[in-house]
CSV table of N, CA, C and O in Angstrom, one decimal:
chain,number,residue,atom,x,y,z
E,8,ARG,N,11.7,-29.8,2.5
E,8,ARG,CA,12.2,-29.4,1.4
E,8,ARG,C,11.4,-30.1,0.4
E,8,ARG,O,11.1,-31.3,0.4
E,9,GLN,N,11.0,-29.4,-0.7
E,9,GLN,CA,10.1,-29.9,-1.8
E,9,GLN,C,11.0,-30.6,-2.9
E,9,GLN,O,12.1,-30.0,-3.2
E,10,LYS,N,10.6,-31.7,-3.2
E,10,LYS,CA,11.4,-32.4,-4.2
E,10,LYS,C,11.2,-31.8,-5.6
E,10,LYS,O,10.0,-31.6,-6.0
E,11,ILE,N,12.2,-31.7,-6.4
E,11,ILE,CA,12.1,-31.0,-7.7
E,11,ILE,C,12.2,-32.2,-8.7
E,11,ILE,O,13.2,-32.8,-8.7
E,12,ASP,N,11.2,-32.4,-9.6
E,12,ASP,CA,11.4,-33.4,-10.6
E,12,ASP,C,11.9,-32.6,-11.9
E,12,ASP,O,11.2,-31.9,-12.6
E,13,ASN,N,13.1,-33.0,-12.3
E,13,ASN,CA,13.8,-32.4,-13.4
E,13,ASN,C,14.0,-33.3,-14.6
E,13,ASN,O,14.8,-33.1,-15.4
E,14,ALA,N,13.3,-34.5,-14.5
E,14,ALA,CA,13.3,-35.4,-15.5
E,14,ALA,C,12.9,-34.8,-16.8
E,14,ALA,O,11.8,-34.1,-16.8
E,15,ARG,N,13.4,-35.1,-17.9
E,15,ARG,CA,12.9,-34.7,-19.2
E,15,ARG,C,12.5,-36.0,-20.1
E,15,ARG,O,13.1,-37.0,-20.0
E,16,ILE,N,11.4,-35.7,-20.8
E,16,ILE,CA,11.0,-36.8,-21.8
E,16,ILE,C,11.2,-36.1,-23.2
E,16,ILE,O,10.7,-35.0,-23.4
E,17,ARG,N,12.1,-36.9,-24.1
E,17,ARG,CA,12.4,-36.3,-25.3
E,17,ARG,C,12.0,-37.3,-26.4
E,17,ARG,O,12.4,-38.3,-26.3
E,18,TYR,N,11.3,-36.8,-27.5
E,18,TYR,CA,10.8,-37.7,-28.5
E,18,TYR,C,11.7,-37.5,-29.7
E,18,TYR,O,12.1,-36.2,-29.9
E,19,LEU,N,12.0,-38.4,-30.5
E,19,LEU,CA,12.8,-38.2,-31.7
E,19,LEU,C,11.9,-37.3,-32.8
E,19,LEU,O,10.6,-37.7,-32.8
E,20,THR,N,12.4,-36.5,-33.4
E,20,THR,CA,11.8,-35.7,-34.6
E,20,THR,C,11.5,-36.5,-35.7
E,20,THR,O,12.2,-37.6,-35.8
E,21,ASP,N,10.7,-36.1,-36.7
E,21,ASP,CA,10.4,-36.7,-37.8
E,21,ASP,C,11.7,-36.8,-38.7
E,21,ASP,O,11.9,-37.8,-39.5
E,22,ASP,N,12.6,-35.8,-38.5
E,22,ASP,CA,13.9,-35.8,-39.2
E,22,ASP,C,14.7,-36.8,-38.5
E,22,ASP,O,15.8,-37.3,-39.2
E,23,GLU,N,14.9,-37.0,-37.2
E,23,GLU,CA,15.8,-37.7,-36.4
E,23,GLU,C,15.6,-39.1,-36.6
E,23,GLU,O,16.5,-40.0,-36.6
E,24,LEU,N,14.3,-39.6,-36.7
E,24,LEU,CA,13.9,-41.1,-36.6
E,24,LEU,C,14.6,-42.0,-37.8
E,24,LEU,O,15.2,-42.9,-37.5
E,25,PRO,N,14.3,-41.5,-39.0
E,25,PRO,CA,15.2,-42.2,-40.1
E,25,PRO,C,16.7,-42.3,-39.9
E,25,PRO,O,17.4,-43.2,-40.2
E,26,ARG,N,17.3,-41.2,-39.5
E,26,ARG,CA,18.7,-41.0,-39.1
E,26,ARG,C,19.1,-42.1,-38.2
E,26,ARG,O,20.1,-42.8,-38.3
E,27,PHE,N,18.3,-42.0,-37.1
E,27,PHE,CA,18.5,-42.9,-36.0
E,27,PHE,C,18.5,-44.5,-36.5
E,27,PHE,O,19.5,-45.3,-36.2
E,28,LEU,N,17.5,-44.8,-37.2
E,28,LEU,CA,17.3,-46.2,-37.6
E,28,LEU,C,18.3,-46.4,-38.7
E,28,LEU,O,18.9,-47.7,-38.6
E,29,GLU,N,18.8,-45.6,-39.5
E,29,GLU,CA,19.8,-45.9,-40.6
E,29,GLU,C,21.1,-46.0,-39.8
E,29,GLU,O,22.0,-46.9,-40.1
E,30,ALA,N,21.4,-45.4,-38.7
E,30,ALA,CA,22.7,-45.3,-38.0
E,30,ALA,C,22.8,-46.7,-37.2
E,30,ALA,O,23.9,-47.2,-37.0
E,31,ILE,N,21.7,-47.4,-36.8
E,31,ILE,CA,21.8,-48.6,-36.0
E,31,ILE,C,21.6,-49.8,-36.8
E,31,ILE,O,21.5,-50.9,-36.3
E,32,LYS,N,21.3,-49.6,-38.1
E,32,LYS,CA,20.9,-50.8,-39.0
E,32,LYS,C,21.9,-51.9,-39.1
E,32,LYS,O,21.5,-53.0,-39.2
E,33,ARG,N,23.2,-51.6,-39.0
E,33,ARG,CA,24.2,-52.6,-39.2
E,33,ARG,C,24.4,-53.4,-37.9
E,33,ARG,O,25.1,-54.3,-37.9
E,34,HIS,N,23.6,-52.8,-36.8
E,34,HIS,CA,23.7,-53.7,-35.5
E,34,HIS,C,22.6,-54.5,-35.3
E,34,HIS,O,21.5,-53.9,-34.8
E,35,ASP,N,22.4,-55.7,-35.8
E,35,ASP,CA,21.3,-56.4,-35.9
E,35,ASP,C,20.3,-56.4,-34.7
E,35,ASP,O,19.3,-56.2,-34.7
E,36,ASP,N,21.0,-56.8,-33.5
E,36,ASP,CA,20.2,-56.9,-32.3
E,36,ASP,C,19.7,-55.4,-31.8
E,36,ASP,O,18.4,-55.4,-31.5
E,37,LEU,N,20.5,-54.5,-31.9
E,37,LEU,CA,20.0,-53.1,-31.4
E,37,LEU,C,18.8,-52.7,-32.5
E,37,LEU,O,17.9,-52.1,-32.0
E,38,HIS,N,19.1,-53.0,-33.7
E,38,HIS,CA,18.2,-52.5,-34.7
E,38,HIS,C,16.7,-53.3,-34.4
E,38,HIS,O,15.7,-52.5,-34.6
E,39,LEU,N,16.8,-54.6,-34.3
E,39,LEU,CA,15.6,-55.2,-34.0
E,39,LEU,C,14.9,-54.8,-32.6
E,39,LEU,O,13.7,-54.6,-32.6
E,40,LEU,N,15.7,-54.5,-31.7
E,40,LEU,CA,15.2,-54.0,-30.4
E,40,LEU,C,14.5,-52.7,-30.6
E,40,LEU,O,13.5,-52.3,-29.9
E,41,ALA,N,15.2,-51.8,-31.4
E,41,ALA,CA,14.7,-50.5,-31.6
E,41,ALA,C,13.2,-50.5,-32.4
E,41,ALA,O,12.5,-49.8,-32.1
E,42,LEU,N,13.3,-51.4,-33.3
E,42,LEU,CA,12.0,-51.4,-34.1
E,42,LEU,C,11.0,-52.1,-33.3
E,42,LEU,O,9.7,-51.6,-33.4
E,43,LEU,N,11.2,-53.1,-32.5
E,43,LEU,CA,10.2,-53.6,-31.6
E,43,LEU,C,9.7,-52.7,-30.6
E,43,LEU,O,8.6,-52.5,-30.3
E,44,ALA,N,10.7,-51.9,-30.0
E,44,ALA,CA,10.2,-50.8,-29.0
E,44,ALA,C,9.3,-49.9,-29.7
E,44,ALA,O,8.3,-49.3,-29.1
E,45,LEU,N,9.8,-49.1,-30.8
E,45,LEU,CA,9.0,-48.1,-31.4
E,45,LEU,C,7.7,-48.7,-31.9
E,45,LEU,O,6.6,-47.9,-32.0
E,46,GLY,N,7.6,-49.9,-32.5
E,46,GLY,CA,6.5,-50.5,-32.9
E,46,GLY,C,5.5,-51.0,-32.0
E,46,GLY,O,4.3,-51.2,-32.5
E,47,THR,N,5.8,-51.3,-30.8
E,47,THR,CA,5.0,-52.0,-29.9
E,47,THR,C,4.7,-51.0,-28.5
E,47,THR,O,3.7,-51.2,-28.0
E,48,GLY,N,5.7,-50.2,-28.2
E,48,GLY,CA,5.5,-49.5,-27.1
E,48,GLY,C,5.9,-50.2,-25.8
E,48,GLY,O,5.8,-49.7,-24.7
E,49,ALA,N,6.4,-51.4,-26.1
E,49,ALA,CA,6.8,-52.3,-24.8
E,49,ALA,C,8.1,-51.6,-24.1
E,49,ALA,O,8.8,-50.9,-24.8
E,50,ARG,N,8.1,-51.9,-22.9
E,50,ARG,CA,9.3,-51.5,-22.1
E,50,ARG,C,10.5,-52.2,-22.4
E,50,ARG,O,10.4,-53.4,-22.8
E,51,SER,N,11.7,-51.6,-22.1
E,51,SER,CA,13.0,-52.3,-22.5
E,51,SER,C,13.1,-53.7,-21.8
E,51,SER,O,13.5,-54.7,-22.5
E,52,GLY,N,12.6,-53.7,-20.5
E,52,GLY,CA,12.9,-54.9,-19.8
E,52,GLY,C,11.8,-56.0,-20.3
E,52,GLY,O,12.2,-57.3,-20.2
E,53,GLU,N,10.7,-55.6,-20.8
E,53,GLU,CA,9.7,-56.6,-21.4
E,53,GLU,C,10.4,-57.3,-22.6
E,53,GLU,O,10.3,-58.4,-22.9
E,54,LEU,N,11.1,-56.3,-23.5
E,54,LEU,CA,11.6,-56.8,-24.7
E,54,LEU,C,12.9,-57.7,-24.6
E,54,LEU,O,13.1,-58.6,-25.1
E,55,LEU,N,13.7,-57.3,-23.6
E,55,LEU,CA,15.1,-57.9,-23.3
E,55,LEU,C,14.9,-59.3,-22.6
E,55,LEU,O,15.6,-60.1,-22.7
E,56,SER,N,13.5,-59.5,-22.1
E,56,SER,CA,13.3,-60.8,-21.4
E,56,SER,C,12.7,-61.7,-22.3
E,56,SER,O,12.2,-62.9,-21.7
E,57,LEU,N,12.3,-61.3,-23.5
E,57,LEU,CA,11.5,-62.3,-24.5
E,57,LEU,C,12.2,-63.5,-24.8
E,57,LEU,O,13.4,-63.5,-24.8
E,58,THR,N,11.6,-64.7,-24.8
E,58,THR,CA,12.0,-65.9,-25.3
E,58,THR,C,11.1,-66.3,-26.5
E,58,THR,O,10.1,-65.7,-26.8
E,59,TRP,N,11.7,-67.2,-27.1
E,59,TRP,CA,11.0,-67.7,-28.3
E,59,TRP,C,9.6,-68.3,-28.2
E,59,TRP,O,8.9,-68.1,-29.0
E,60,ALA,N,9.5,-68.8,-27.0
E,60,ALA,CA,8.1,-69.3,-26.5
E,60,ALA,C,7.2,-68.2,-26.6
E,60,ALA,O,5.9,-68.4,-26.7
E,61,GLN,N,7.5,-67.0,-26.5
E,61,GLN,CA,6.5,-65.8,-26.4
E,61,GLN,C,6.2,-65.3,-27.8
E,61,GLN,O,5.4,-64.3,-27.9
E,62,ILE,N,7.0,-65.7,-28.7
E,62,ILE,CA,6.8,-64.9,-30.1
E,62,ILE,C,6.3,-66.0,-31.0
E,62,ILE,O,6.8,-67.1,-31.2
E,63,ASP,N,5.0,-65.6,-31.7
E,63,ASP,CA,4.4,-66.5,-32.7
E,63,ASP,C,4.4,-65.8,-33.9
E,63,ASP,O,3.8,-64.8,-34.2
E,64,LEU,N,5.3,-66.1,-34.9
E,64,LEU,CA,5.5,-65.4,-36.2
E,64,LEU,C,4.3,-65.8,-37.1
E,64,LEU,O,4.1,-64.9,-38.0
E,65,LYS,N,3.7,-66.9,-36.9
E,65,LYS,CA,2.4,-67.2,-37.7
E,65,LYS,C,1.3,-66.2,-37.3
E,65,LYS,O,0.8,-65.7,-38.4
E,66,LYS,N,1.0,-66.0,-36.2
E,66,LYS,CA,0.0,-65.1,-35.8
E,66,LYS,C,0.5,-63.6,-35.6
E,66,LYS,O,-0.2,-62.7,-35.4
E,67,ARG,N,1.8,-63.4,-35.8
E,67,ARG,CA,2.6,-62.1,-35.7
E,67,ARG,C,2.2,-61.5,-34.3
E,67,ARG,O,1.8,-60.3,-34.4
E,68,GLN,N,2.5,-62.3,-33.3
E,68,GLN,CA,2.1,-61.8,-31.9
E,68,GLN,C,3.1,-61.9,-31.0
E,68,GLN,O,3.9,-63.1,-31.2
E,69,ILE,N,3.3,-61.2,-30.1
E,69,ILE,CA,4.3,-61.4,-28.9
E,69,ILE,C,3.5,-61.4,-27.6
E,69,ILE,O,2.6,-60.5,-27.3
E,70,LEU,N,3.7,-62.4,-26.8
E,70,LEU,CA,2.9,-62.5,-25.6
E,70,LEU,C,4.0,-62.2,-24.6
E,70,LEU,O,5.1,-62.8,-24.3
E,71,LEU,N,3.6,-61.0,-23.8
E,71,LEU,CA,4.4,-60.5,-22.7
E,71,LEU,C,3.9,-61.2,-21.4
E,71,LEU,O,2.7,-61.1,-21.1
E,72,THR,N,4.7,-61.8,-20.7
E,72,THR,CA,4.4,-62.5,-19.5
E,72,THR,C,4.9,-61.8,-18.1
E,72,THR,O,4.4,-62.0,-17.2
E,73,HIS,N,5.9,-61.0,-18.5
E,73,HIS,CA,6.6,-60.4,-17.3
E,73,HIS,C,6.3,-58.8,-17.5
E,73,HIS,O,7.3,-58.1,-17.9
E,74,THR,N,5.1,-58.4,-17.1
E,74,THR,CA,4.9,-56.9,-17.3
E,74,THR,C,5.0,-56.2,-16.0
E,74,THR,O,5.0,-56.8,-14.8
E,75,LYS,N,5.1,-54.7,-16.0
E,75,LYS,CA,5.2,-54.1,-14.8
E,75,LYS,C,4.0,-54.3,-13.8
E,75,LYS,O,4.4,-54.3,-12.5
E,76,ASN,N,2.9,-54.6,-14.2
E,76,ASN,CA,1.7,-54.7,-13.4
E,76,ASN,C,1.4,-56.1,-13.1
E,76,ASN,O,0.4,-56.5,-12.4
E,77,GLY,N,2.1,-57.1,-13.8
E,77,GLY,CA,1.9,-58.4,-13.7
E,77,GLY,C,0.8,-59.0,-14.5
E,77,GLY,O,0.8,-60.3,-14.6
E,78,ASP,N,0.1,-58.3,-15.3
E,78,ASP,CA,-0.8,-58.9,-16.3
E,78,ASP,C,-0.1,-59.2,-17.6
E,78,ASP,O,0.7,-58.6,-17.9
E,79,LYS,N,-0.7,-60.3,-18.1
E,79,LYS,CA,-0.1,-60.7,-19.5
E,79,LYS,C,-0.6,-59.8,-20.6
E,79,LYS,O,-1.7,-59.3,-20.5
E,80,ARG,N,0.3,-59.5,-21.7
E,80,ARG,CA,-0.3,-58.7,-22.7
E,80,ARG,C,0.1,-59.2,-24.2
E,80,ARG,O,1.3,-59.9,-24.2
E,81,VAL,N,-0.8,-59.3,-25.0
E,81,VAL,CA,-0.4,-59.7,-26.5
E,81,VAL,C,-0.1,-58.4,-27.2
E,81,VAL,O,-1.1,-57.4,-27.2
E,82,LEU,N,1.0,-58.4,-28.1
E,82,LEU,CA,1.3,-57.2,-28.9
E,82,LEU,C,1.5,-57.7,-30.3
E,82,LEU,O,1.9,-58.8,-30.5
E,83,PRO,N,1.1,-57.0,-31.2
E,83,PRO,CA,1.3,-57.4,-32.7
E,83,PRO,C,2.7,-57.1,-32.9
E,83,PRO,O,3.3,-56.1,-32.6
E,84,VAL,N,3.4,-58.1,-33.7
E,84,VAL,CA,4.8,-58.0,-34.2
E,84,VAL,C,4.7,-56.9,-35.4
E,84,VAL,O,4.0,-57.1,-36.3
E,85,PRO,N,5.3,-55.7,-35.3
E,85,PRO,CA,5.4,-54.7,-36.4
E,85,PRO,C,6.1,-55.5,-37.7
E,85,PRO,O,6.9,-56.3,-37.6
E,86,GLU,N,5.4,-55.0,-38.8
E,86,GLU,CA,5.8,-55.7,-40.0
E,86,GLU,C,7.3,-55.7,-40.4
E,86,GLU,O,7.8,-56.7,-40.7
E,87,PRO,N,8.1,-54.5,-40.0
E,87,PRO,CA,9.4,-54.6,-40.4
E,87,PRO,C,10.2,-55.6,-39.6
E,87,PRO,O,11.3,-56.0,-40.0
E,88,CYS,N,9.5,-56.0,-38.3
E,88,CYS,CA,10.4,-57.1,-37.6
E,88,CYS,C,10.2,-58.5,-37.9
E,88,CYS,O,10.9,-59.3,-37.4
E,89,VAL,N,9.1,-58.7,-38.6
E,89,VAL,CA,8.9,-60.2,-39.1
E,89,VAL,C,10.0,-60.8,-39.8
E,89,VAL,O,10.5,-61.9,-39.4
E,90,PRO,N,10.7,-60.3,-40.8
E,90,PRO,CA,11.7,-60.9,-41.5
E,90,PRO,C,13.0,-60.9,-40.6
E,90,PRO,O,13.8,-61.8,-40.6
E,91,LEU,N,13.2,-60.0,-39.8
E,91,LEU,CA,14.3,-59.8,-39.0
E,91,LEU,C,14.2,-61.0,-37.9
E,91,LEU,O,15.3,-61.6,-37.6
E,92,LEU,N,13.1,-61.3,-37.4
E,92,LEU,CA,12.8,-62.2,-36.5
E,92,LEU,C,13.0,-63.5,-37.0
E,92,LEU,O,13.6,-64.5,-36.6
E,93,ALA,N,12.4,-63.7,-38.2
E,93,ALA,CA,12.4,-65.0,-39.0
E,93,ALA,C,13.8,-65.5,-39.5
E,93,ALA,O,14.0,-66.7,-39.4
E,94,LYS,N,14.8,-64.6,-39.6
E,94,LYS,CA,16.1,-65.0,-40.0
E,94,LYS,C,17.0,-65.2,-38.9
E,94,LYS,O,18.1,-65.6,-39.2
E,95,ARG,N,16.6,-65.0,-37.7
E,95,ARG,CA,17.4,-65.2,-36.6
E,95,ARG,C,17.5,-66.8,-36.4
E,95,ARG,O,16.6,-67.3,-36.5
E,96,VAL,N,18.7,-67.2,-36.1
E,96,VAL,CA,18.9,-68.6,-35.6
E,96,VAL,C,18.4,-69.0,-34.3
E,96,VAL,O,18.4,-68.3,-33.3
E,97,ARG,N,17.5,-70.1,-34.2
E,97,ARG,CA,17.1,-70.4,-33.0
E,97,ARG,C,17.6,-71.9,-32.7
E,97,ARG,O,17.4,-72.8,-33.5
E,98,ARG,N,18.3,-72.0,-31.6
E,98,ARG,CA,18.6,-73.4,-31.2
E,98,ARG,C,17.4,-74.2,-30.6
E,98,ARG,O,16.6,-73.7,-30.0
E,99,LEU,N,17.5,-75.3,-30.7
E,99,LEU,CA,16.4,-76.2,-30.4
E,99,LEU,C,16.3,-76.4,-29.0
E,99,LEU,O,15.2,-76.8,-28.4
E,100,ASP,N,17.4,-76.3,-28.2
E,100,ASP,CA,17.4,-76.4,-26.8
E,100,ASP,C,17.0,-75.1,-26.1
E,100,ASP,O,17.1,-74.9,-24.9
E,101,THR,N,16.5,-74.1,-26.7
E,101,THR,CA,16.2,-72.7,-26.2
E,101,THR,C,14.7,-72.6,-26.2
E,101,THR,O,14.1,-73.2,-27.0
E,102,VAL,N,14.2,-71.9,-25.3
E,102,VAL,CA,12.6,-71.6,-25.4
E,102,VAL,C,12.4,-70.2,-25.8
E,102,VAL,O,13.1,-69.3,-25.9
């Protein structure tokens, strides 16, 4: 029996994207995650496992250490994410 691939890939239209971002704007974590995903192309697992040690706001870079193929990658921090990351509270005992 031949396996049928019925997976769909759907992208937001130019009309949907601003509405989507407006709808999630009041949810700080979700808004930041969506902006990082859209601006970097990183996978959800890569973004959700980020630590402060991987984020350099001065250089505006993110170092991905846990990638799908095991290679490290450096991503630029999208401009809209810089103030959102900067205003987040960091505890001194976290990495």
